[in-house]
N, CA and C of each residue as an Amber inpcrd file, in Angstrom:
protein
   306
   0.8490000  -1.1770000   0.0000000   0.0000000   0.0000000   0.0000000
   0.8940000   1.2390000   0.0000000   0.4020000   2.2180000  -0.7610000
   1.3980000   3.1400000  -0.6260000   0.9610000   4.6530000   0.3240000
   1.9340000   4.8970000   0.5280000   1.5730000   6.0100000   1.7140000
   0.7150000   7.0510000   1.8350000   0.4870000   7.4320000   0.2300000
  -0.4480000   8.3000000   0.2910000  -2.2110000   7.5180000   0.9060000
  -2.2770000   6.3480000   0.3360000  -3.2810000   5.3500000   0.5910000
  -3.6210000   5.3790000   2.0400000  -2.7420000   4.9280000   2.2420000
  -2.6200000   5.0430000   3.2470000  -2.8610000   6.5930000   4.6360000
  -2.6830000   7.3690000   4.5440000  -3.0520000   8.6390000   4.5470000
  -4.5130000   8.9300000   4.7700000  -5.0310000   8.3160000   3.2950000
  -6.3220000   8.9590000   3.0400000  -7.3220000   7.4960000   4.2430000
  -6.4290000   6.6310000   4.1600000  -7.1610000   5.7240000   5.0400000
  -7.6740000   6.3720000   6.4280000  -5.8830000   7.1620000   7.1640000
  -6.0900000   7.6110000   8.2660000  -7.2640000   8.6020000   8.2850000
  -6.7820000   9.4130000   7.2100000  -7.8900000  10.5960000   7.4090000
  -9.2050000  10.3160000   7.3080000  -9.4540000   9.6010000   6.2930000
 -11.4040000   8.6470000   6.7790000 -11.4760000   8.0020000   7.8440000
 -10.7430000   7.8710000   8.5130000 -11.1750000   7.5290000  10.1770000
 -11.1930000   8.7400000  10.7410000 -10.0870000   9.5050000  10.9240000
 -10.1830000  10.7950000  11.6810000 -11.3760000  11.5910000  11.3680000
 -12.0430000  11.5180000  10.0060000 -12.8510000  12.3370000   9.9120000
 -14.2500000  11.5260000  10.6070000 -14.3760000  10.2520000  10.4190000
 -15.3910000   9.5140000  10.8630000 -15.3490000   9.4610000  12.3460000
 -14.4910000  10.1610000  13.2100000 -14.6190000   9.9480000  14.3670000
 -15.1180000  11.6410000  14.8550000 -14.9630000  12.4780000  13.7430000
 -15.0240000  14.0050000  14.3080000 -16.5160000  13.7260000  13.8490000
 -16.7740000  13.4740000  12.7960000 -18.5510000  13.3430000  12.4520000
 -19.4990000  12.2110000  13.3740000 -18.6910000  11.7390000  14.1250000
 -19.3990000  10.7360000  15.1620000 -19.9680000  11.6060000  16.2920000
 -18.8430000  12.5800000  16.3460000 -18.8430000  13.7180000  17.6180000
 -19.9400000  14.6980000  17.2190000 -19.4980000  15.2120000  16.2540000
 -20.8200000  15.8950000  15.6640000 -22.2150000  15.5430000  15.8400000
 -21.8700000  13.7840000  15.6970000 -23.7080000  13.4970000  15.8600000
 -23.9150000  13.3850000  17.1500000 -23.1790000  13.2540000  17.8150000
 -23.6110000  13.3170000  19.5080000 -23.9020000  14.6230000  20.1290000
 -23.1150000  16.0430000  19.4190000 -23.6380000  17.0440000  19.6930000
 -25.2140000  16.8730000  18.9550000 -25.0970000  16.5540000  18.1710000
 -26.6730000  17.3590000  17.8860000 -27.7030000  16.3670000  18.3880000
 -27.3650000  15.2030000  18.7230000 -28.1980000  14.1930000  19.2860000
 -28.4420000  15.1310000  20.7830000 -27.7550000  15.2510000  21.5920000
 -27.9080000  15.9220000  22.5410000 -28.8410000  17.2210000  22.7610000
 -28.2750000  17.9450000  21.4900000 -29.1900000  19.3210000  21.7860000
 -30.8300000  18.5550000  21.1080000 -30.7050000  18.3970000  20.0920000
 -32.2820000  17.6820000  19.7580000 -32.8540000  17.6060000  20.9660000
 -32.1570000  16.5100000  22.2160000 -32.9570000  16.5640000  23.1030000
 -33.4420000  17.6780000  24.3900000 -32.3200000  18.7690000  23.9590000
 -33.1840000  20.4790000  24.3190000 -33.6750000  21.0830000  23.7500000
 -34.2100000  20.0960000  22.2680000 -34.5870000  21.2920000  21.2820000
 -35.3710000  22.6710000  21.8620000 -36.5180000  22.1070000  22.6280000
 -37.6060000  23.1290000  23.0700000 -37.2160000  24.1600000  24.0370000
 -35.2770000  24.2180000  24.5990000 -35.3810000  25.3870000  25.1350000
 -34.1480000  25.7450000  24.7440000 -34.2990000  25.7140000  23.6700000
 -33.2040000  26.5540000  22.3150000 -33.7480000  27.8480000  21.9640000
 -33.0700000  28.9490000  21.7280000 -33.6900000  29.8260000  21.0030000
 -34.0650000  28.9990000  19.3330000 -34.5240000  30.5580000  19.2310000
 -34.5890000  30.3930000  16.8740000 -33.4630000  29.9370000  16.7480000
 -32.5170000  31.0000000  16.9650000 -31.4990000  31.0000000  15.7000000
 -30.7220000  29.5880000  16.4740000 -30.5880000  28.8970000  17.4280000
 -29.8110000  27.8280000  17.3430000 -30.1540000  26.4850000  16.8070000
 -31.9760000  26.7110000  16.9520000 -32.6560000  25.8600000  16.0240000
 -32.3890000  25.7050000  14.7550000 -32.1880000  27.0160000  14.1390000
 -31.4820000  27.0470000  12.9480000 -30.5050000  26.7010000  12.1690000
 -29.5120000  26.6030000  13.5610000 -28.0560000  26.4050000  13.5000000
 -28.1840000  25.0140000  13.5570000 -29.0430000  24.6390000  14.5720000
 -28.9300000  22.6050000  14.3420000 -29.4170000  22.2530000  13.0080000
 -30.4210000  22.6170000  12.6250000 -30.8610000  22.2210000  11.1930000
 -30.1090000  22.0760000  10.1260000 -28.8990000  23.2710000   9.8430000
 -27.9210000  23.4510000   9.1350000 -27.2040000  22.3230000   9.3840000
 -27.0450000  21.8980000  10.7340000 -25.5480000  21.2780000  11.2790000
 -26.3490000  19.5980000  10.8360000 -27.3590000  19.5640000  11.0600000
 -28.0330000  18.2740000  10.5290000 -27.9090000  18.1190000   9.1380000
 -28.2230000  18.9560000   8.2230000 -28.1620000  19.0640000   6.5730000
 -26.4360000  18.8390000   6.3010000 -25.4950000  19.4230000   7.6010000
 -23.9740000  19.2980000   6.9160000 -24.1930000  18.0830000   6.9130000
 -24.2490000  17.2710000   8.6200000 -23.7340000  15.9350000   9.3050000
 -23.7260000  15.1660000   7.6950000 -25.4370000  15.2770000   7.3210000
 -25.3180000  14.5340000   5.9570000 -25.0430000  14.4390000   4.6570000
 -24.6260000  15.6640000   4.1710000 -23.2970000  16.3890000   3.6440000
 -22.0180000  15.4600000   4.1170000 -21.5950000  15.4530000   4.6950000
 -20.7350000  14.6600000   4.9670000 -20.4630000  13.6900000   4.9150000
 -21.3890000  12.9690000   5.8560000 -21.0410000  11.6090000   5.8570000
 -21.4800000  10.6010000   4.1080000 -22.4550000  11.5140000   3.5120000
 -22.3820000  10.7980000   1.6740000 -21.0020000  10.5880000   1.1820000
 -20.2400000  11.9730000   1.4830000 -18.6600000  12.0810000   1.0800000
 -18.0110000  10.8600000   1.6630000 -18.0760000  11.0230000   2.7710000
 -16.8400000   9.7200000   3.4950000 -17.6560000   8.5120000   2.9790000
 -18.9600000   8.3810000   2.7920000 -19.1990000   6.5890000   2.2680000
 -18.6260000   6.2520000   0.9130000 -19.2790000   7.5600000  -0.3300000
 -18.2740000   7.3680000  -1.4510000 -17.0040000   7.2710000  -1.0850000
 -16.0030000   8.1250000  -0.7430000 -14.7870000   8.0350000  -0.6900000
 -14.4130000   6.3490000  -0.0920000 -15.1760000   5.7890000   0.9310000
 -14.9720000   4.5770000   1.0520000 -15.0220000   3.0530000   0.4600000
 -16.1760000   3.4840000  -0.6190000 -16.2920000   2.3690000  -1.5680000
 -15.2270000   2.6940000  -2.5970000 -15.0290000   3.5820000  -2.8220000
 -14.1300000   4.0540000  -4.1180000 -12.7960000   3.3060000  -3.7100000
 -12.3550000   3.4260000  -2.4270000 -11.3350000   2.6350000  -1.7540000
 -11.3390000   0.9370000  -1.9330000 -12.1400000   1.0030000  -1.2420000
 -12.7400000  -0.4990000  -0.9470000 -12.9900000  -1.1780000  -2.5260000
 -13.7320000  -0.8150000  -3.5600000 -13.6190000  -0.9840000  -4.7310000
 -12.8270000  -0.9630000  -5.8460000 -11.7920000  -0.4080000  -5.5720000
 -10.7750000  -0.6340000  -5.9760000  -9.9660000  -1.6980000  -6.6680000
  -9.5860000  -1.7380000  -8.2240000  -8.7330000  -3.2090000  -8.0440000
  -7.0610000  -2.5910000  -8.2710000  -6.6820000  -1.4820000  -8.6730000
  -5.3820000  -0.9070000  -8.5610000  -5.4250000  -0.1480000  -8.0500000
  -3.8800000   0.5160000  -7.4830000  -3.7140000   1.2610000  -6.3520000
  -4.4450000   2.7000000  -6.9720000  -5.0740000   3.4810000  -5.6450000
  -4.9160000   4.7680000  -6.3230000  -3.9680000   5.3120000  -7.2650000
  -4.4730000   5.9220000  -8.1930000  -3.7170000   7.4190000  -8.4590000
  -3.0090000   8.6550000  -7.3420000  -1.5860000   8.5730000  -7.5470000
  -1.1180000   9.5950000  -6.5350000  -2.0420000  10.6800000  -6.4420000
  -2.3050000  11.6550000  -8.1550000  -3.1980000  12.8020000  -7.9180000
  -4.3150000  12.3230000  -7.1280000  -4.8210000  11.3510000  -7.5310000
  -6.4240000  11.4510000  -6.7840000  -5.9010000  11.1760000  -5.2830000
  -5.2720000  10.4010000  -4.6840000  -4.8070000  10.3170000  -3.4710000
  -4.3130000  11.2500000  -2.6290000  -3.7280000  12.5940000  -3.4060000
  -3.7470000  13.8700000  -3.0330000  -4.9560000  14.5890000  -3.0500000
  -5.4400000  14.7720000  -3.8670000  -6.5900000  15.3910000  -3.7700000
  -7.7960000  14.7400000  -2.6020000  -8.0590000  13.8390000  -2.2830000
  -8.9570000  13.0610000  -1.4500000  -8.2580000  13.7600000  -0.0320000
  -6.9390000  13.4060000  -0.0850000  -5.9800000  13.8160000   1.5280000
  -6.5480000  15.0710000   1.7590000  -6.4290000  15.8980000   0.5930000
  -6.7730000  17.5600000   0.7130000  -8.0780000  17.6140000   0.9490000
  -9.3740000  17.3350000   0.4220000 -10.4770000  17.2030000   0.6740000
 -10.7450000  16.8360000   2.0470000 -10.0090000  15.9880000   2.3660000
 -10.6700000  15.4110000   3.5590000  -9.7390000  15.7890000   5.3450000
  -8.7270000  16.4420000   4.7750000  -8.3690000  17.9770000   5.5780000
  -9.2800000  18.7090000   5.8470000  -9.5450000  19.6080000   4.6530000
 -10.4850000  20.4760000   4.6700000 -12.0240000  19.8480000   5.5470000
 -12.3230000  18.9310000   5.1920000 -13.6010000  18.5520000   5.5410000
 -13.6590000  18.4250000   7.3220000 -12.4120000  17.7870000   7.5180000
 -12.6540000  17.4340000   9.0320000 -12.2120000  18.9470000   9.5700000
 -11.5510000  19.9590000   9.5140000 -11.6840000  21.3650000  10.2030000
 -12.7430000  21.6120000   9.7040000 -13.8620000  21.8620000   8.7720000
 -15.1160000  22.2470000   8.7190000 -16.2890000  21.1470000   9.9610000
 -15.8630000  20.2330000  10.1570000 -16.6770000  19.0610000  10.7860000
 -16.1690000  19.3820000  12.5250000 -14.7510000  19.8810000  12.9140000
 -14.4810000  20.5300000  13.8720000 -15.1790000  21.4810000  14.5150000
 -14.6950000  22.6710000  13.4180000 -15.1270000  23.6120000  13.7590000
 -16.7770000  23.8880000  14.4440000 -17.5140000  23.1670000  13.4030000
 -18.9790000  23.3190000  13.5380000 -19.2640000  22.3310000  14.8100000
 -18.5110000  21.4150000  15.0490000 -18.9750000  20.4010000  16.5110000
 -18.4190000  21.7030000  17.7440000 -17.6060000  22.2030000  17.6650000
 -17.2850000  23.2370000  18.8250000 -18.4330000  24.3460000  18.9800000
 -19.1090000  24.9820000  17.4600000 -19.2970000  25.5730000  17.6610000
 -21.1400000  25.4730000  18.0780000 -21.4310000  24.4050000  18.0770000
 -23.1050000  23.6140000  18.5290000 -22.3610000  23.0380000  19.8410000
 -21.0370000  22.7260000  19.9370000 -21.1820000  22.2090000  21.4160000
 -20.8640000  23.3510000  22.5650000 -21.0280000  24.6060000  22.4400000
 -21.4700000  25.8060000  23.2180000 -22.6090000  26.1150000  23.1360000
 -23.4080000  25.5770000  22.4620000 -24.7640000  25.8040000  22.7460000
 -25.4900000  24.4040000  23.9920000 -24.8760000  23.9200000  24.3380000
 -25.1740000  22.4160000  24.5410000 -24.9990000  22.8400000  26.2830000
């Protein structure tokens, strides 16, 4: 396996463990929904529409893996690494920022 593969392996876990967190924030507030203001109601709704935003990405990205019969492409193996950087500080950020409402 080569390292970049490898990589993108780590990072679909890392990201599957920050979007796990994510769903426990919003599992949680759901269950204050009713003494939320609006706008955080709002803010969960969004954060519900990302969660699944997301997690479509990490299942493709996983069959694409898993389906596989030759190694990635370095480019695409870069590009996925980069994507899925980006994705887990967006999946961060937004679990910090619903878990101050919590």
């Amino acid at each position: 396996m080569h390292s970049t593969e490898k990589q993108v392996k780590e990072l679909l876990l890392n990201a599957s463990q920050s979007l796990n967190f994510l769903r426990v924030v919003i599992d949680d507030l759901l269950l204050k929904r009713d003494t939320l203001a609006i706008n955080s109601l709002t803010r969960l709704t969004a954060a519900q529409e990302n969660y699944k935003k997301h997690k479509a990405v990490l299942i493709n990205i996983e069959k694409l893996i898993s389906e596989k019969q030759y190694p990635l492409p370095e480019r695409l193996a870069n590009a996925i690494t980069k994507s899925l950087r980006k994705r887990i500080s967006l999946i961060i950020e937004e679990s910090i920022e619903l878990d101050k409402e919590r």
